[in-house]
mmCIF file of C-alpha atoms in Angstrom:
data_model
loop_
_atom_site.group_PDB
_atom_site.id
_atom_site.type_symbol
_atom_site.label_atom_id
_atom_site.label_comp_id
_atom_site.label_asym_id
_atom_site.label_seq_id
_atom_site.Cartn_x
_atom_site.Cartn_y
_atom_site.Cartn_z
ATOM 1 C CA MET A 1 10.132 -14.618 42.222
ATOM 2 C CA ASP A 2 6.561 -15.491 43.254
ATOM 3 C CA SER A 3 3.765 -12.786 43.415
ATOM 4 C CA VAL A 4 3.945 -12.476 47.215
ATOM 5 C CA GLY A 5 7.668 -11.955 47.038
ATOM 6 C CA GLU A 6 7.368 -9.459 44.256
ATOM 7 C CA LEU A 7 4.720 -7.479 46.070
ATOM 8 C CA ARG A 8 7.001 -7.323 49.051
ATOM 9 C CA LEU A 9 9.924 -6.212 47.075
ATOM 10 C CA ARG A 10 7.732 -3.393 45.576
ATOM 11 C CA GLU A 11 6.711 -2.348 49.076
ATOM 12 C CA LEU A 12 10.444 -2.183 50.063
ATOM 13 C CA ILE A 13 11.316 -0.025 47.003
ATOM 14 C CA MET A 14 8.404 2.348 47.601
ATOM 15 C CA HIS A 15 9.501 2.714 51.357
ATOM 16 C CA ALA A 16 13.007 3.548 50.218
ATOM 17 C CA LEU A 17 11.704 5.980 47.637
ATOM 18 C CA ALA A 18 9.567 7.738 50.289
ATOM 19 C CA GLU A 19 12.724 8.076 52.354
ATOM 20 C CA ALA A 20 14.753 9.508 49.606
ATOM 21 C CA THR A 21 11.926 12.007 48.720
ATOM 22 C CA ALA A 22 11.158 13.170 52.164
ATOM 23 C CA GLU A 23 14.096 15.697 52.263
ATOM 24 C CA SER A 24 13.737 17.622 49.030
ATOM 25 C CA GLY A 25 10.328 16.463 47.593
ATOM 26 C CA PHE A 26 11.898 15.079 44.528
ATOM 27 C CA VAL A 27 14.564 12.620 43.395
ATOM 28 C CA THR A 28 17.186 12.614 40.617
ATOM 29 C CA ARG A 29 17.669 10.214 37.827
ATOM 30 C CA ALA A 30 21.048 9.230 39.483
ATOM 31 C CA GLN A 31 19.186 8.306 42.724
ATOM 32 C CA LEU A 32 16.624 6.320 40.737
ATOM 33 C CA SER A 33 19.354 4.504 38.887
ATOM 34 C CA ALA A 34 20.820 2.959 42.103
ATOM 35 C CA LEU A 35 18.187 3.422 44.941
ATOM 36 C CA GLU A 36 19.414 1.691 48.031
ATOM 37 C CA VAL A 37 16.731 -0.927 48.924
ATOM 38 C CA ALA A 38 17.462 -3.214 52.050
ATOM 39 C CA GLY A 39 21.201 -2.553 51.622
ATOM 40 C CA MET A 40 21.211 -3.273 47.845
ATOM 41 C CA PRO A 41 21.104 -0.806 44.868
ATOM 42 C CA ARG A 42 18.047 -1.153 42.749
ATOM 43 C CA ARG A 43 17.263 0.574 39.406
ATOM 44 C CA VAL A 44 13.782 2.264 39.519
ATOM 45 C CA ILE A 45 13.886 3.938 36.082
ATOM 46 C CA ASP A 46 14.627 2.826 32.632
ATOM 47 C CA GLN A 47 17.840 4.144 30.940
ATOM 48 C CA GLY A 48 16.051 5.366 27.731
ATOM 49 C CA ARG A 49 12.310 4.642 27.714
ATOM 50 C CA GLY A 50 9.445 5.841 29.736
ATOM 51 C CA ILE A 51 8.416 2.346 31.122
ATOM 52 C CA TRP A 52 10.844 0.296 33.287
ATOM 53 C CA ASN A 53 10.193 -3.381 32.983
ATOM 54 C CA PRO A 54 12.760 -5.126 35.145
ATOM 55 C CA THR A 55 13.598 -8.566 33.823
ATOM 56 C CA THR A 56 13.405 -10.051 37.322
ATOM 57 C CA MET A 57 9.816 -8.762 37.818
ATOM 58 C CA SER A 58 6.704 -10.119 36.286
ATOM 59 C CA ALA A 59 5.216 -6.593 35.704
ATOM 60 C CA THR A 60 6.170 -2.905 35.070
ATOM 61 C CA LEU A 61 7.843 -1.162 38.044
ATOM 62 C CA SER A 62 7.694 2.487 36.936
ATOM 63 C CA ILE A 63 6.538 4.849 34.204
ATOM 64 C CA ILE A 64 7.609 8.430 33.564
ATOM 65 C CA SER A 65 5.012 11.132 33.122
ATOM 66 C CA ASP A 66 6.238 14.408 31.680
ATOM 67 C CA PRO A 67 3.631 17.258 31.601
ATOM 68 C CA LEU A 68 5.702 19.098 29.059
ATOM 69 C CA SER A 69 6.156 16.133 26.758
ATOM 70 C CA GLU A 70 5.784 16.818 23.105
ATOM 71 C CA TYR A 71 3.024 14.321 23.007
ATOM 72 C CA ASP A 72 1.021 14.335 26.294
ATOM 73 C CA ASP A 73 1.487 10.834 27.463
ATOM 74 C CA ILE A 74 -0.438 11.485 30.553
ATOM 75 C CA GLN A 75 -3.977 12.973 30.333
ATOM 76 C CA GLU A 76 -6.570 13.665 32.886
ATOM 77 C CA SER A 77 -9.827 12.082 31.851
ATOM 78 C CA ASP A 78 -12.858 11.458 34.035
ATOM 79 C CA SER A 79 -10.423 12.419 36.852
ATOM 80 C CA LEU A 80 -8.395 9.334 36.468
ATOM 81 C CA PHE A 81 -5.108 9.333 34.389
ATOM 82 C CA ARG A 82 -4.526 7.868 30.973
ATOM 83 C CA TYR A 83 -1.083 6.815 30.054
ATOM 84 C CA ALA A 84 -0.609 6.579 26.219
ATOM 85 C CA TYR A 85 0.841 3.613 24.664
ATOM 86 C CA GLN A 86 4.624 4.369 24.056
ATOM 87 C CA ARG A 87 5.244 5.430 20.495
ATOM 88 C CA GLY A 88 8.118 3.809 18.644
ATOM 89 C CA THR A 89 8.302 0.753 20.844
ATOM 90 C CA ASP A 90 7.314 -2.879 20.251
ATOM 91 C CA ALA A 91 4.103 -4.259 21.555
ATOM 92 C CA GLY A 92 5.988 -6.263 24.223
ATOM 93 C CA VAL A 93 6.869 -3.138 26.175
ATOM 94 C CA HIS A 94 3.218 -2.848 27.241
ATOM 95 C CA LYS A 95 2.659 -6.455 28.163
ATOM 96 C CA LYS A 96 4.081 -5.975 31.559
ATOM 97 C CA LEU A 97 1.721 -3.025 32.167
ATOM 98 C CA ARG A 98 -1.119 -5.277 31.384
ATOM 99 C CA LYS A 99 0.487 -7.825 33.782
ATOM 100 C CA ALA A 100 0.393 -5.190 36.441
ATOM 101 C CA GLN A 101 -3.316 -4.841 36.017
ATOM 102 C CA GLU A 102 -3.808 -8.583 35.889
ATOM 103 C CA LEU A 103 -1.836 -9.289 39.034
ATOM 104 C CA GLU A 104 -3.073 -6.049 40.847
ATOM 105 C CA LEU A 105 0.536 -4.956 41.494
ATOM 106 C CA PRO A 106 1.319 -1.329 42.406
ATOM 107 C CA ILE A 107 3.635 0.659 40.161
ATOM 108 C CA ILE A 108 5.306 4.027 40.576
ATOM 109 C CA MET A 109 4.644 7.100 38.557
ATOM 110 C CA LEU A 110 7.663 9.434 38.161
ATOM 111 C CA ARG A 111 6.451 12.958 37.470
ATOM 112 C CA THR A 112 9.027 15.054 35.679
ATOM 113 C CA ILE A 113 9.543 18.540 37.222
ATOM 114 C CA ALA A 114 12.785 19.343 35.411
ATOM 115 C CA PRO A 115 15.339 17.437 33.324
ATOM 116 C CA GLY A 116 16.447 14.596 35.538
ATOM 117 C CA ARG A 117 14.282 15.435 38.411
ATOM 118 C CA TYR A 118 11.034 13.540 39.355
ATOM 119 C CA VAL A 119 8.388 13.623 41.932
ATOM 120 C CA PRO A 120 7.405 9.939 42.644
ATOM 121 C CA VAL A 121 3.762 9.094 43.065
ATOM 122 C CA PHE A 122 2.896 5.667 44.430
ATOM 123 C CA PRO A 123 1.189 3.338 44.738
ATOM 124 C CA VAL A 124 -0.534 3.633 41.339
ATOM 125 C CA TYR A 125 -2.606 0.912 39.901
ATOM 126 C CA VAL A 126 -3.367 0.075 36.270
ATOM 127 C CA VAL A 127 -7.181 -0.332 36.328
ATOM 128 C CA GLY A 128 -8.004 -0.282 32.578
ATOM 129 C CA ASP A 129 -6.544 -0.711 29.046
ATOM 130 C CA ASP A 130 -8.559 1.426 26.448
ATOM 131 C CA GLN A 131 -7.187 -0.316 23.363
ATOM 132 C CA ALA A 132 -9.317 1.847 21.148
ATOM 133 C CA LYS A 133 -7.704 5.082 22.322
ATOM 134 C CA ARG A 134 -4.321 3.282 22.997
ATOM 135 C CA GLN A 135 -4.248 4.335 26.601
ATOM 136 C CA PHE A 136 -3.895 2.652 29.876
ATOM 137 C CA VAL A 137 -6.185 3.994 32.744
ATOM 138 C CA LEU A 138 -4.377 4.593 36.093
ATOM 139 C CA ALA A 139 -5.763 5.019 39.571
ATOM 140 C CA LEU A 140 -3.560 7.048 41.930
ATOM 141 C CA ASP A 141 -4.864 5.514 45.164
ATOM 142 C CA GLU A 142 -5.913 2.168 46.335
ATOM 143 C CA SER A 143 -9.374 3.369 47.023
ATOM 144 C CA LEU A 144 -9.875 3.934 43.292
ATOM 145 C CA ARG A 145 -8.978 0.344 42.395
ATOM 146 C CA PHE A 146 -12.398 -0.979 42.705
ATOM 147 C CA LEU A 147 -14.542 1.384 40.631
ATOM 148 C CA ARG A 148 -17.383 -0.211 38.856
ATOM 149 C CA ASP A 149 -16.280 1.060 35.408
ATOM 150 C CA PRO A 150 -12.976 3.072 35.243
ATOM 151 C CA LEU A 151 -13.757 4.241 31.720
ATOM 152 C CA HIS A 152 -17.179 5.765 32.752
ATOM 153 C CA LEU A 153 -17.331 7.319 36.234
ATOM 154 C CA SER A 154 -20.464 8.518 37.961
ATOM 155 C CA ALA A 155 -20.632 12.106 39.110
ATOM 156 C CA ASP A 156 -19.834 11.098 42.700
ATOM 157 C CA GLU A 157 -16.972 8.969 41.632
ATOM 158 C CA ARG A 158 -15.556 11.662 39.552
ATOM 159 C CA ARG A 159 -15.640 14.267 42.355
ATOM 160 C CA TYR A 160 -13.931 11.739 44.660
ATOM 161 C CA ALA A 161 -11.356 10.945 42.148
ATOM 162 C CA GLU A 162 -10.612 14.658 41.697
ATOM 163 C CA ARG A 163 -9.778 15.059 45.377
ATOM 164 C CA VAL A 164 -7.509 11.999 45.202
ATOM 165 C CA VAL A 165 -5.675 13.639 42.322
ATOM 166 C CA GLN A 166 -5.273 16.823 44.270
ATOM 167 C CA GLN A 167 -3.747 14.999 47.298
ATOM 168 C CA ARG A 168 -1.762 12.275 45.574
ATOM 169 C CA LEU A 169 -0.422 14.302 42.525
ATOM 170 C CA HIS A 170 -0.817 18.077 42.648
ATOM 171 C CA GLN A 171 0.309 18.657 46.243
ATOM 172 C CA PRO A 172 3.519 16.504 46.114
ATOM 173 C CA GLU A 173 4.365 17.916 42.672
ATOM 174 C CA PHE A 174 3.905 21.376 43.971
ATOM 175 C CA ARG A 175 6.142 20.733 46.874
ATOM 176 C CA GLY A 176 8.820 19.186 44.763
ATOM 177 C CA ARG A 177 8.907 22.155 42.376
ATOM 178 C CA ILE A 178 9.052 24.657 45.276
ATOM 179 C CA MET A 179 11.818 22.859 47.088
ATOM 180 C CA ARG A 180 13.801 22.641 43.813
ATOM 181 C CA ALA A 181 13.255 26.313 43.219
ATOM 182 C CA TYR A 182 14.356 27.399 46.695
ATOM 183 C CA ASP A 183 17.196 24.869 46.948
ATOM 184 C CA THR A 184 15.455 23.214 49.825
ATOM 185 C CA GLN A 185 15.691 26.063 52.333
ATOM 186 C CA CYS A 186 13.214 28.371 54.087
ATOM 187 C CA ALA A 187 12.777 31.685 52.171
ATOM 188 C CA VAL A 188 12.631 33.545 55.432
ATOM 189 C CA CYS A 189 15.274 31.959 57.822
ATOM 190 C CA ARG A 190 17.293 29.812 55.429
ATOM 191 C CA LEU A 191 16.689 26.649 57.357
ATOM 192 C CA LYS A 192 17.859 23.736 55.190
ATOM 193 C CA HIS A 193 16.287 20.717 56.834
ATOM 194 C CA GLY A 194 13.859 19.539 54.161
ATOM 195 C CA ARG A 195 11.625 17.606 56.478
ATOM 196 C CA LEU A 196 10.873 20.772 58.448
ATOM 197 C CA LEU A 197 9.934 22.673 55.181
ATOM 198 C CA ASP A 198 6.559 23.225 53.569
ATOM 199 C CA ALA A 199 5.493 24.440 50.192
ATOM 200 C CA ALA A 200 3.198 27.307 51.197
ATOM 201 C CA HIS A 201 0.688 28.924 48.876
ATOM 202 C CA ILE A 202 0.562 32.660 48.436
ATOM 203 C CA THR A 203 -2.985 32.704 47.008
ATOM 204 C CA GLU A 204 -4.528 29.929 49.205
ATOM 205 C CA ASP A 205 -5.160 26.688 47.420
ATOM 206 C CA GLY A 206 -8.917 26.857 48.409
ATOM 207 C CA ASP A 207 -9.175 29.970 46.102
ATOM 208 C CA ASP A 208 -9.965 29.457 42.472
ATOM 209 C CA ALA A 209 -6.698 31.369 41.742
ATOM 210 C CA GLY A 210 -4.721 29.288 44.128
ATOM 211 C CA LEU A 211 -2.907 27.337 41.397
ATOM 212 C CA PRO A 212 -0.131 24.800 42.304
ATOM 213 C CA ILE A 213 2.579 26.690 40.377
ATOM 214 C CA VAL A 214 6.028 27.874 41.525
ATOM 215 C CA THR A 215 5.205 31.580 41.337
ATOM 216 C CA ASN A 216 2.289 31.096 43.745
ATOM 217 C CA GLY A 217 4.438 29.325 46.435
ATOM 218 C CA LEU A 218 7.060 29.860 49.037
ATOM 219 C CA SER A 219 9.358 27.462 50.723
ATOM 220 C CA LEU A 220 8.766 28.090 54.492
ATOM 221 C CA CYS A 221 9.778 26.206 57.529
ATOM 222 C CA LYS A 222 6.876 25.046 59.594
ATOM 223 C CA ILE A 223 6.860 27.887 62.092
ATOM 224 C CA HIS A 224 7.093 30.591 59.380
ATOM 225 C CA HIS A 225 4.438 28.816 57.328
ATOM 226 C CA ALA A 226 2.120 28.766 60.349
ATOM 227 C CA ALA A 227 2.884 32.438 61.076
ATOM 228 C CA TYR A 228 2.241 33.292 57.518
ATOM 229 C CA ASP A 229 -1.150 31.508 57.545
ATOM 230 C CA ALA A 230 -2.050 33.259 60.915
ATOM 231 C CA ASN A 231 -1.106 36.784 59.512
ATOM 232 C CA LEU A 232 1.502 36.985 62.082
ATOM 233 C CA LEU A 233 4.076 37.223 59.319
ATOM 234 C CA GLY A 234 3.508 38.980 55.961
ATOM 235 C CA ILE A 235 5.659 39.304 52.761
ATOM 236 C CA SER A 236 5.367 42.536 50.797
ATOM 237 C CA PRO A 237 5.608 42.617 47.046
ATOM 238 C CA ASP A 238 9.034 43.919 47.277
ATOM 239 C CA TYR A 239 10.120 40.713 48.927
ATOM 240 C CA VAL A 240 10.437 41.986 52.471
ATOM 241 C CA VAL A 241 9.354 40.074 55.619
ATOM 242 C CA HIS A 242 7.127 42.004 58.122
ATOM 243 C CA ILE A 243 6.187 40.723 61.552
ATOM 244 C CA ASP A 244 2.912 41.701 63.199
ATOM 245 C CA ARG A 245 3.309 44.774 65.421
ATOM 246 C CA ASP A 246 1.765 43.327 68.568
ATOM 247 C CA LEU A 247 4.040 40.257 68.138
ATOM 248 C CA LEU A 248 7.041 42.551 68.006
ATOM 249 C CA GLU A 249 6.253 43.913 71.502
ATOM 250 C CA GLU A 250 5.831 40.574 73.232
ATOM 251 C CA ARG A 251 8.468 38.993 75.458
ATOM 252 C CA ASP A 252 8.312 35.212 75.415
ATOM 253 C CA GLY A 253 11.823 33.595 75.125
ATOM 254 C CA PRO A 254 14.371 32.899 72.479
ATOM 255 C CA MET A 255 11.999 31.174 69.964
ATOM 256 C CA LEU A 256 9.825 34.346 69.540
ATOM 257 C CA LYS A 257 12.939 36.565 69.610
ATOM 258 C CA HIS A 258 15.159 34.672 67.037
ATOM 259 C CA GLY A 259 12.527 32.781 65.172
ATOM 260 C CA LEU A 260 10.057 35.614 64.478
ATOM 261 C CA GLN A 261 10.970 39.001 65.886
ATOM 262 C CA GLU A 262 14.462 39.131 64.347
ATOM 263 C CA MET A 263 12.931 38.280 60.907
ATOM 264 C CA ASP A 264 11.211 41.677 60.715
ATOM 265 C CA LYS A 265 12.427 43.589 57.684
ATOM 266 C CA ALA A 266 14.512 40.648 56.452
ATOM 267 C CA ARG A 267 14.910 40.194 52.764
ATOM 268 C CA LEU A 268 13.297 37.082 51.341
ATOM 269 C CA GLN A 269 15.637 34.512 49.888
ATOM 270 C CA LEU A 270 14.550 34.214 46.285
ATOM 271 C CA PRO A 271 14.973 31.467 43.699
ATOM 272 C CA THR A 272 17.905 32.011 41.440
ATOM 273 C CA ARG A 273 15.745 31.489 38.295
ATOM 274 C CA ARG A 274 13.828 34.748 37.855
ATOM 275 C CA ARG A 275 10.860 33.029 36.238
ATOM 276 C CA GLU A 276 10.308 30.982 39.504
ATOM 277 C CA ARG A 277 10.182 34.058 41.839
ATOM 278 C CA PRO A 278 6.934 34.859 43.683
ATOM 279 C CA ASP A 279 4.362 36.716 41.705
ATOM 280 C CA ARG A 280 4.262 40.288 43.083
ATOM 281 C CA ASP A 281 0.635 40.771 42.453
ATOM 282 C CA ARG A 282 -0.242 37.687 44.472
ATOM 283 C CA LEU A 283 2.055 38.858 47.320
ATOM 284 C CA ALA A 284 0.455 42.251 47.185
ATOM 285 C CA GLN A 285 -3.059 40.799 47.586
ATOM 286 C CA ARG A 286 -1.892 38.577 50.439
ATOM 287 C CA PHE A 287 -0.039 41.344 52.138
ATOM 288 C CA ALA A 288 -3.166 43.483 52.154
ATOM 289 C CA GLY A 289 -4.830 40.802 54.115
ATOM 290 C CA PHE A 290 -1.853 40.907 56.631
ATOM 291 C CA GLY A 291 -2.156 44.609 56.992
ATOM 292 C CA ALA A 292 -5.892 44.417 57.550
ATOM 293 C CA ALA A 293 -5.560 41.739 60.227
ATOM 294 C CA GLY A 294 -2.909 43.777 62.025
#
């Protein structure tokens, strides 16, 4: 396969991966083992290692990043990512990662959120090989491919890279974790169409305490997310939905009636795993704002 053909195949794989991820925000190992690409199943993950080097491709296709790994194989450094050389593998495993840098081919980062569950991040580019530290330097966006010196960023480059990391990694990972926790349904109305669901922050992400963690999130359909952000819908720390008093008195057709008014005093649909349920203190603080606005 020539380089043009390989790039086209990678683009097709990434398009198929985007479609597979759109519904729930994450993909399973089973999906990645036989992803349908242009009518054919394609493996997108290695069976046992953290790097997938297909024999039919000249460079690495995907790497696994597990934030809970016993050795932190991915580190944030200078706002780029550093992927540690794989331990216990022969040097040949890394040759194709170097080839990805040489040929400027995009790869896929599979961010582990639970056993056998991954949030794909792509396109990712290998922009450096720090052999002294035994780490590859990765850019999570095309705009970061052409940095003057990826190992030593300027202050402006670092700030820009931090925004990219937020948009390309933290936000999708947050959504994937929230969709998994809530079984891909709205916590208010139980809508189960993933493309119509958002991962909503309780403590807003612009706040220093607005961390992208499951206990600071809710799975909400787009109308209830918008209502929550506009303080037309509140959620008390006892997990009860409240609708703005003025809104309850309006008369404006079935969407208002069934979509919002009938949700008043409904019980929130909670994650089955107690450790993933919304933090009550965060809900109380946010609910106080809802009360003040009403």
